[in-house]
PDB file of C-alpha atoms in Angstrom:
ATOM      1  CA  UNK A 232      -0.070  -0.044  -0.024  1.00 55.00           C
ATOM      2  CA  UNK A 233       2.959   2.379   0.659  1.00 58.00           C
ATOM      3  CA  UNK A 234       3.691   2.326  -2.997  1.00 68.00           C
ATOM      4  CA  UNK A 235       0.442   3.983  -3.829  1.00 58.00           C
ATOM      5  CA  UNK A 236       0.581   7.855  -4.682  1.00 58.00           C
ATOM      6  CA  UNK A 237       0.259  10.208  -1.732  1.00 60.00           C
ATOM      7  CA  UNK A 238      -2.919  11.600  -3.054  1.00 62.00           C
ATOM      8  CA  UNK A 239      -4.599   8.175  -3.113  1.00 59.00           C
ATOM      9  CA  UNK A 240      -3.495   7.439   0.385  1.00 61.00           C
ATOM     10  CA  UNK A 241      -4.776  10.842   1.575  1.00 61.00           C
ATOM     11  CA  UNK A 242      -8.155   9.987  -0.085  1.00 61.00           C
ATOM     12  CA  UNK A 243      -8.161   6.578   1.762  1.00 61.00           C
ATOM     13  CA  UNK A 244      -7.428   8.321   5.094  1.00 60.00           C
ATOM     14  CA  UNK A 245     -10.255  10.794   4.566  1.00 63.00           C
ATOM     15  CA  UNK A 246     -12.744   7.760   4.274  1.00 54.00           C
ATOM     16  CA  UNK A 247     -11.657   6.578   7.675  1.00 59.00           C
ATOM     17  CA  UNK A 248     -13.347   9.623   9.269  1.00 62.00           C
ATOM     18  CA  UNK A 249     -16.746   8.645  10.459  1.00 58.00           C
ATOM     19  CA  UNK A 250     -17.851  11.849  12.349  1.00 60.00           C
ATOM     20  CA  UNK A 251     -16.993  15.456  11.701  1.00 63.00           C
ATOM     21  CA  UNK A 252     -18.030  18.936  12.873  1.00 66.00           C
ATOM     22  CA  UNK A 253     -18.266  22.066  10.758  1.00 65.00           C
ATOM     23  CA  UNK A 254     -15.629  24.730  11.347  1.00 67.00           C
ATOM     24  CA  UNK A 255     -17.121  27.938  10.095  1.00 68.00           C
ATOM     25  CA  UNK A 256     -13.990  29.977  10.359  1.00 63.00           C
ATOM     26  CA  UNK A 257     -12.170  27.641   7.852  1.00 62.00           C
ATOM     27  CA  UNK A 258     -15.245  26.702   5.811  1.00 66.00           C
ATOM     28  CA  UNK A 259     -14.432  22.927   6.265  1.00 68.00           C
ATOM     29  CA  UNK A 260     -15.332  19.903   8.159  1.00 66.00           C
ATOM     30  CA  UNK A 261     -13.169  18.943  11.185  1.00 67.00           C
ATOM     31  CA  UNK A 262     -12.634  15.255  11.948  1.00 64.00           C
ATOM     32  CA  UNK A 263     -14.063  14.102  15.349  1.00 58.00           C
ATOM     33  CA  UNK A 264     -12.998  10.460  14.595  1.00 52.00           C
ATOM     34  CA  UNK A 265      -9.725   9.580  16.212  1.00 60.00           C
ATOM     35  CA  UNK A 266      -7.175   8.530  13.535  1.00 58.00           C
ATOM     36  CA  UNK A 267      -4.257   8.090  15.838  1.00 62.00           C
ATOM     37  CA  UNK A 268      -4.264   4.271  15.559  1.00 58.00           C
ATOM     38  CA  UNK A 269      -3.662   4.386  11.824  1.00 56.00           C
ATOM     39  CA  UNK A 270      -0.500   6.394  12.263  1.00 56.00           C
ATOM     40  CA  UNK A 271       1.268   3.256  13.447  1.00 54.00           C
ATOM     41  CA  UNK A 272       0.865   1.407  10.141  1.00 60.00           C
ATOM     42  CA  UNK A 273       4.022   2.996   8.671  1.00 59.00           C
ATOM     43  CA  UNK A 274       6.158   6.115   8.629  1.00 61.00           C
ATOM     44  CA  UNK A 275       4.305   7.204   5.399  1.00 64.00           C
ATOM     45  CA  UNK A 276       0.925   6.650   6.980  1.00 65.00           C
ATOM     46  CA  UNK A 277       2.054   8.651  10.107  1.00 71.00           C
ATOM     47  CA  UNK A 278       2.782  11.677   7.913  1.00 76.00           C
ATOM     48  CA  UNK A 279      -0.542  11.452   6.198  1.00 75.00           C
ATOM     49  CA  UNK A 280      -2.605  10.870   9.400  1.00 74.00           C
ATOM     50  CA  UNK A 281      -0.743  13.789  11.242  1.00 77.00           C
ATOM     51  CA  UNK A 282      -1.769  16.116   8.430  1.00 78.00           C
ATOM     52  CA  UNK A 283      -5.315  15.360   9.514  1.00 76.00           C
ATOM     53  CA  UNK A 284      -4.948  15.166  13.285  1.00 79.00           C
ATOM     54  CA  UNK A 285      -2.863  18.410  13.611  1.00 84.00           C
ATOM     55  CA  UNK A 286      -5.015  20.393  11.335  1.00 84.00           C
ATOM     56  CA  UNK A 287      -7.565  21.104  14.061  1.00 85.00           C
ATOM     57  CA  UNK A 288      -6.601  21.223  17.707  1.00 89.00           C
ATOM     58  CA  UNK A 289      -8.360  21.672  20.949  1.00 88.00           C
ATOM     59  CA  UNK A 290      -5.832  22.516  23.496  1.00 92.00           C
ATOM     60  CA  UNK A 291      -5.393  23.567  27.108  1.00 93.00           C
ATOM     61  CA  UNK A 292      -2.276  24.721  29.076  1.00 91.00           C
ATOM     62  CA  UNK A 293      -1.774  21.328  30.454  1.00 91.00           C
ATOM     63  CA  UNK A 294      -2.045  19.554  27.078  1.00 93.00           C
ATOM     64  CA  UNK A 295       0.333  22.187  25.675  1.00 94.00           C
ATOM     65  CA  UNK A 296       2.802  21.400  28.470  1.00 93.00           C
ATOM     66  CA  UNK A 297       2.680  17.663  27.789  1.00 93.00           C
ATOM     67  CA  UNK A 298       3.324  18.267  24.108  1.00 92.00           C
ATOM     68  CA  UNK A 299       6.234  20.547  24.616  1.00 93.00           C
ATOM     69  CA  UNK A 300       7.725  18.198  27.290  1.00 93.00           C
ATOM     70  CA  UNK A 301       7.369  15.162  24.966  1.00 92.00           C
ATOM     71  CA  UNK A 302       8.766  17.162  22.036  1.00 91.00           C
ATOM     72  CA  UNK A 303       5.649  16.433  19.926  1.00 89.00           C
ATOM     73  CA  UNK A 304       5.441  19.769  18.312  1.00 92.00           C
ATOM     74  CA  UNK A 305       7.937  19.562  15.552  1.00 92.00           C
ATOM     75  CA  UNK A 306       8.052  22.122  12.710  1.00 93.00           C
ATOM     76  CA  UNK A 307       6.277  19.648  10.284  1.00 91.00           C
ATOM     77  CA  UNK A 308       3.537  18.955  12.790  1.00 90.00           C
ATOM     78  CA  UNK A 309       3.040  22.618  13.460  1.00 95.00           C
ATOM     79  CA  UNK A 310       2.941  23.500   9.838  1.00 94.00           C
ATOM     80  CA  UNK A 311      -0.308  21.288   9.573  1.00 90.00           C
ATOM     81  CA  UNK A 312      -2.221  23.551  11.933  1.00 93.00           C
ATOM     82  CA  UNK A 313      -5.087  25.567  10.535  1.00 92.00           C
ATOM     83  CA  UNK A 314      -7.385  25.841  13.555  1.00 92.00           C
ATOM     84  CA  UNK A 315      -6.790  26.028  17.329  1.00 94.00           C
ATOM     85  CA  UNK A 316      -9.309  26.221  20.159  1.00 93.00           C
ATOM     86  CA  UNK A 317      -7.567  27.129  23.303  1.00 96.00           C
ATOM     87  CA  UNK A 318      -9.302  26.849  26.759  1.00 95.00           C
ATOM     88  CA  UNK A 319      -7.690  28.853  29.526  1.00 95.00           C
ATOM     89  CA  UNK A 320      -7.657  26.990  32.803  1.00 90.00           C
ATOM     90  CA  UNK A 321      -7.603  28.392  36.362  1.00 90.00           C
ATOM     91  CA  UNK A 322      -6.953  25.723  39.048  1.00 85.00           C
ATOM     92  CA  UNK A 323      -8.287  28.013  41.891  1.00 81.00           C
ATOM     93  CA  UNK A 324     -11.755  27.940  40.259  1.00 77.00           C
ATOM     94  CA  UNK A 325     -11.897  24.435  39.021  1.00 72.00           C
ATOM     95  CA  UNK A 326     -11.554  22.489  42.248  1.00 60.00           C
ATOM     96  CA  UNK A 327      -8.068  21.379  41.084  1.00 63.00           C
ATOM     97  CA  UNK A 328      -5.424  20.266  43.477  1.00 64.00           C
ATOM     98  CA  UNK A 329      -2.036  21.927  42.829  1.00 67.00           C
ATOM     99  CA  UNK A 330       1.077  22.231  44.974  1.00 67.00           C
ATOM    100  CA  UNK A 331       2.253  25.530  43.181  1.00 77.00           C
ATOM    101  CA  UNK A 332       1.082  28.499  45.039  1.00 79.00           C
ATOM    102  CA  UNK A 333       1.164  30.581  41.759  1.00 82.00           C
ATOM    103  CA  UNK A 334      -1.587  28.435  40.466  1.00 84.00           C
ATOM    104  CA  UNK A 335      -4.035  30.147  42.626  1.00 84.00           C
ATOM    105  CA  UNK A 336      -3.211  33.578  41.465  1.00 91.00           C
ATOM    106  CA  UNK A 337      -5.496  34.027  38.302  1.00 93.00           C
ATOM    107  CA  UNK A 338      -3.420  36.966  36.996  1.00 95.00           C
ATOM    108  CA  UNK A 339      -0.199  35.015  37.179  1.00 94.00           C
ATOM    109  CA  UNK A 340      -1.707  31.898  35.569  1.00 94.00           C
ATOM    110  CA  UNK A 341      -3.257  34.064  32.797  1.00 96.00           C
ATOM    111  CA  UNK A 342       0.096  35.850  32.026  1.00 96.00           C
ATOM    112  CA  UNK A 343       2.056  32.529  32.073  1.00 95.00           C
ATOM    113  CA  UNK A 344      -0.428  30.820  29.815  1.00 96.00           C
ATOM    114  CA  UNK A 345      -0.598  33.596  27.259  1.00 97.00           C
ATOM    115  CA  UNK A 346       3.164  33.587  27.034  1.00 97.00           C
ATOM    116  CA  UNK A 347       3.205  29.757  26.657  1.00 96.00           C
ATOM    117  CA  UNK A 348       0.515  29.812  23.939  1.00 97.00           C
ATOM    118  CA  UNK A 349       2.174  32.572  21.982  1.00 97.00           C
ATOM    119  CA  UNK A 350       5.529  30.944  22.344  1.00 96.00           C
ATOM    120  CA  UNK A 351       4.263  27.773  20.637  1.00 96.00           C
ATOM    121  CA  UNK A 352       2.280  29.723  17.941  1.00 97.00           C
ATOM    122  CA  UNK A 353       5.324  31.692  17.123  1.00 97.00           C
ATOM    123  CA  UNK A 354       7.141  28.482  16.092  1.00 96.00           C
ATOM    124  CA  UNK A 355       4.602  27.713  13.331  1.00 96.00           C
ATOM    125  CA  UNK A 356       6.681  27.887   9.976  1.00 94.00           C
ATOM    126  CA  UNK A 357       5.909  31.015   8.062  1.00 89.00           C
ATOM    127  CA  UNK A 358       3.892  30.921   4.866  1.00 92.00           C
ATOM    128  CA  UNK A 359       3.423  33.578   2.133  1.00 93.00           C
ATOM    129  CA  UNK A 360       0.099  34.482   3.966  1.00 93.00           C
ATOM    130  CA  UNK A 361      -1.226  33.675   7.361  1.00 94.00           C
ATOM    131  CA  UNK A 362      -3.636  30.731   7.571  1.00 92.00           C
ATOM    132  CA  UNK A 363      -4.327  29.815  11.055  1.00 95.00           C
ATOM    133  CA  UNK A 364      -7.452  30.459  13.061  1.00 94.00           C
ATOM    134  CA  UNK A 365      -7.205  30.919  16.852  1.00 96.00           C
ATOM    135  CA  UNK A 366     -10.124  30.875  19.271  1.00 95.00           C
ATOM    136  CA  UNK A 367      -9.548  31.415  22.920  1.00 96.00           C
ATOM    137  CA  UNK A 368     -12.129  30.592  25.787  1.00 94.00           C
ATOM    138  CA  UNK A 369     -12.517  30.450  29.482  1.00 93.00           C
ATOM    139  CA  UNK A 370     -14.726  27.614  30.662  1.00 87.00           C
ATOM    140  CA  UNK A 371     -17.343  28.364  33.400  1.00 84.00           C
ATOM    141  CA  UNK A 372     -15.697  27.330  36.716  1.00 82.00           C
ATOM    142  CA  UNK A 373     -16.902  23.973  37.997  1.00 76.00           C
ATOM    143  CA  UNK A 374     -17.281  25.368  41.485  1.00 72.00           C
ATOM    144  CA  UNK A 375     -20.606  26.939  40.441  1.00 71.00           C
ATOM    145  CA  UNK A 376     -22.285  23.597  40.029  1.00 61.00           C
ATOM    146  CA  UNK A 377     -21.739  19.936  40.171  1.00 52.00           C
ATOM    147  CA  UNK A 378     -19.352  19.061  37.318  1.00 52.00           C
ATOM    148  CA  UNK A 379     -21.787  16.900  35.380  1.00 55.00           C
ATOM    149  CA  UNK A 380     -24.317  19.634  34.979  1.00 52.00           C
ATOM    150  CA  UNK A 381     -22.740  22.043  32.396  1.00 53.00           C
ATOM    151  CA  UNK A 382     -25.888  23.984  31.589  1.00 52.00           C
ATOM    152  CA  UNK A 383     -26.916  24.737  35.150  1.00 54.00           C
ATOM    153  CA  UNK A 384     -23.258  25.606  35.887  1.00 54.00           C
ATOM    154  CA  UNK A 385     -23.351  28.309  33.299  1.00 59.00           C
ATOM    155  CA  UNK A 386     -26.758  29.681  34.177  1.00 66.00           C
ATOM    156  CA  UNK A 387     -25.800  29.633  38.009  1.00 76.00           C
ATOM    157  CA  UNK A 388     -22.681  31.668  37.252  1.00 80.00           C
ATOM    158  CA  UNK A 389     -24.564  34.075  35.043  1.00 80.00           C
ATOM    159  CA  UNK A 390     -27.341  34.572  37.723  1.00 80.00           C
ATOM    160  CA  UNK A 391     -24.687  35.464  40.315  1.00 81.00           C
ATOM    161  CA  UNK A 392     -22.953  37.962  38.114  1.00 80.00           C
ATOM    162  CA  UNK A 393     -26.138  39.748  37.044  1.00 79.00           C
ATOM    163  CA  UNK A 394     -27.507  39.836  40.522  1.00 79.00           C
ATOM    164  CA  UNK A 395     -24.218  41.366  41.691  1.00 76.00           C
ATOM    165  CA  UNK A 396     -23.524  38.529  44.216  1.00 82.00           C
ATOM    166  CA  UNK A 397     -20.157  37.977  42.527  1.00 82.00           C
ATOM    167  CA  UNK A 398     -18.060  40.465  40.675  1.00 82.00           C
ATOM    168  CA  UNK A 399     -16.346  39.624  37.364  1.00 85.00           C
ATOM    169  CA  UNK A 400     -12.649  39.400  37.496  1.00 89.00           C
ATOM    170  CA  UNK A 401     -10.999  40.874  34.340  1.00 91.00           C
ATOM    171  CA  UNK A 402      -7.588  39.295  33.422  1.00 94.00           C
ATOM    172  CA  UNK A 403      -4.784  41.781  32.732  1.00 94.00           C
ATOM    173  CA  UNK A 404      -1.275  41.444  31.382  1.00 95.00           C
ATOM    174  CA  UNK A 405       1.505  42.915  33.527  1.00 94.00           C
ATOM    175  CA  UNK A 406       3.960  45.636  32.368  1.00 92.00           C
ATOM    176  CA  UNK A 407       6.689  44.291  30.008  1.00 93.00           C
ATOM    177  CA  UNK A 408       4.945  40.900  29.902  1.00 94.00           C
ATOM    178  CA  UNK A 409       6.215  40.439  26.278  1.00 92.00           C
ATOM    179  CA  UNK A 410       9.862  41.130  26.624  1.00 91.00           C
ATOM    180  CA  UNK A 411      10.729  37.563  25.374  1.00 91.00           C
ATOM    181  CA  UNK A 412       7.543  36.947  23.278  1.00 94.00           C
ATOM    182  CA  UNK A 413       8.015  36.879  19.579  1.00 95.00           C
ATOM    183  CA  UNK A 414       5.541  37.912  16.987  1.00 96.00           C
ATOM    184  CA  UNK A 415       2.962  35.373  15.636  1.00 96.00           C
ATOM    185  CA  UNK A 416       2.706  35.850  11.832  1.00 96.00           C
ATOM    186  CA  UNK A 417       0.813  32.519  11.360  1.00 96.00           C
ATOM    187  CA  UNK A 418      -2.552  33.766  12.794  1.00 97.00           C
ATOM    188  CA  UNK A 419      -4.974  35.213  10.292  1.00 95.00           C
ATOM    189  CA  UNK A 420      -8.206  35.106  12.421  1.00 95.00           C
ATOM    190  CA  UNK A 421      -8.445  35.680  16.084  1.00 96.00           C
ATOM    191  CA  UNK A 422     -11.793  34.947  18.020  1.00 94.00           C
ATOM    192  CA  UNK A 423     -12.533  35.524  21.576  1.00 94.00           C
ATOM    193  CA  UNK A 424     -15.399  33.263  22.599  1.00 90.00           C
ATOM    194  CA  UNK A 425     -17.740  34.145  25.396  1.00 87.00           C
ATOM    195  CA  UNK A 426     -17.589  31.497  28.169  1.00 87.00           C
ATOM    196  CA  UNK A 427     -17.166  32.276  31.790  1.00 89.00           C
ATOM    197  CA  UNK A 428     -18.920  35.492  33.000  1.00 87.00           C
ATOM    198  CA  UNK A 429     -17.087  35.550  36.400  1.00 88.00           C
ATOM    199  CA  UNK A 430     -13.529  35.432  34.830  1.00 91.00           C
ATOM    200  CA  UNK A 431     -13.078  37.382  31.563  1.00 91.00           C
ATOM    201  CA  UNK A 432     -10.420  38.765  29.377  1.00 93.00           C
ATOM    202  CA  UNK A 433      -9.862  42.505  29.806  1.00 90.00           C
ATOM    203  CA  UNK A 434      -9.969  44.770  26.700  1.00 88.00           C
ATOM    204  CA  UNK A 435      -6.401  45.748  27.181  1.00 90.00           C
ATOM    205  CA  UNK A 436      -5.061  42.213  27.381  1.00 94.00           C
ATOM    206  CA  UNK A 437      -6.795  41.202  24.194  1.00 94.00           C
ATOM    207  CA  UNK A 438      -5.459  44.219  22.352  1.00 93.00           C
ATOM    208  CA  UNK A 439      -2.004  43.284  23.635  1.00 95.00           C
ATOM    209  CA  UNK A 440      -2.267  39.710  22.475  1.00 97.00           C
ATOM    210  CA  UNK A 441      -3.677  40.713  19.058  1.00 96.00           C
ATOM    211  CA  UNK A 442      -0.774  43.167  18.680  1.00 96.00           C
ATOM    212  CA  UNK A 443       1.528  40.215  18.658  1.00 97.00           C
ATOM    213  CA  UNK A 444      -0.219  38.754  15.530  1.00 97.00           C
ATOM    214  CA  UNK A 445       1.486  40.998  13.011  1.00 95.00           C
ATOM    215  CA  UNK A 446      -0.413  39.502   9.933  1.00 95.00           C
ATOM    216  CA  UNK A 447      -3.804  39.416  11.541  1.00 95.00           C
ATOM    217  CA  UNK A 448      -6.810  39.836   9.063  1.00 94.00           C
ATOM    218  CA  UNK A 449      -9.801  39.594  11.364  1.00 93.00           C
ATOM    219  CA  UNK A 450     -10.634  39.707  15.014  1.00 93.00           C
ATOM    220  CA  UNK A 451     -14.146  38.641  16.418  1.00 92.00           C
ATOM    221  CA  UNK A 452     -14.889  39.159  20.104  1.00 88.00           C
ATOM    222  CA  UNK A 453     -18.031  38.076  21.875  1.00 83.00           C
ATOM    223  CA  UNK A 454     -18.946  40.137  24.893  1.00 74.00           C
ATOM    224  CA  UNK A 455     -21.612  40.225  27.654  1.00 71.00           C
ATOM    225  CA  UNK A 456     -23.325  42.895  29.735  1.00 65.00           C
ATOM    226  CA  UNK A 457     -22.116  41.678  33.022  1.00 59.00           C
ATOM    227  CA  UNK A 458     -20.051  44.807  33.785  1.00 57.00           C
ATOM    228  CA  UNK A 459     -23.202  46.900  33.722  1.00 59.00           C
ATOM    229  CA  UNK A 460     -23.904  45.897  37.303  1.00 59.00           C
ATOM    230  CA  UNK A 461     -20.689  47.805  38.315  1.00 62.00           C
ATOM    231  CA  UNK A 462     -20.561  51.221  36.824  1.00 64.00           C
ATOM    232  CA  UNK A 463     -17.117  51.991  38.056  1.00 68.00           C
ATOM    233  CA  UNK A 464     -15.780  48.913  36.378  1.00 64.00           C
ATOM    234  CA  UNK A 465     -17.614  49.750  33.243  1.00 61.00           C
ATOM    235  CA  UNK A 466     -15.985  53.135  32.970  1.00 64.00           C
ATOM    236  CA  UNK A 467     -12.530  51.706  33.782  1.00 65.00           C
ATOM    237  CA  UNK A 468     -12.885  49.090  31.181  1.00 61.00           C
ATOM    238  CA  UNK A 469     -13.637  51.730  28.581  1.00 60.00           C
ATOM    239  CA  UNK A 470     -10.802  54.144  29.590  1.00 62.00           C
ATOM    240  CA  UNK A 471      -8.253  51.327  30.464  1.00 57.00           C
ATOM    241  CA  UNK A 472      -7.424  53.270  33.776  1.00 51.00           C
TER     242      UNK A 472
END
């Protein structure tokens, strides 16, 4: 089979995908079927399968750390990437157990994660034009509900924010946060998805992150009205003071 032309092998691999989901930003179907098993057939098959599996990635800081530690992110694999969904994790709000005291400072975790993410993205081999879509997201903290009730977890958090019983924490990047952070020319589309209402990206932090994407074509940012319950915060967010 390895003697078959690459195009035929790619077509065969595409028929192994049973389930897909539509990625609007790329205007294409993203495989949900795991193809990892087929990568063990041969080295040639590994290259073909990785072109599928690394094209669309759903990543967290923990997964990224594992990939970096295991040296899985080669230039060839990074070159396959077209879409990344990145979920920011905050141990202090997700009932996680950590021995690192810094894990319980949301601002430190945020700055550390942003640098880690941009550091990996900056390693994507350059192309004549930017082709990668990046979506970032903060999941609703599990502490607002039992972990297996996702919908009530979201509504429970929203109710507390809009009633004023909890205040939204806006994540900021510290001064000189990007001294050792390179530009990310691979990103063409940057989307900030609306997830948690109690922990959110500040406008200034999103602007700073986007500024690192020096060939960015489009930004899409979903917002909520939670800050309206705190007029002082609302003004501060508009003036960046």
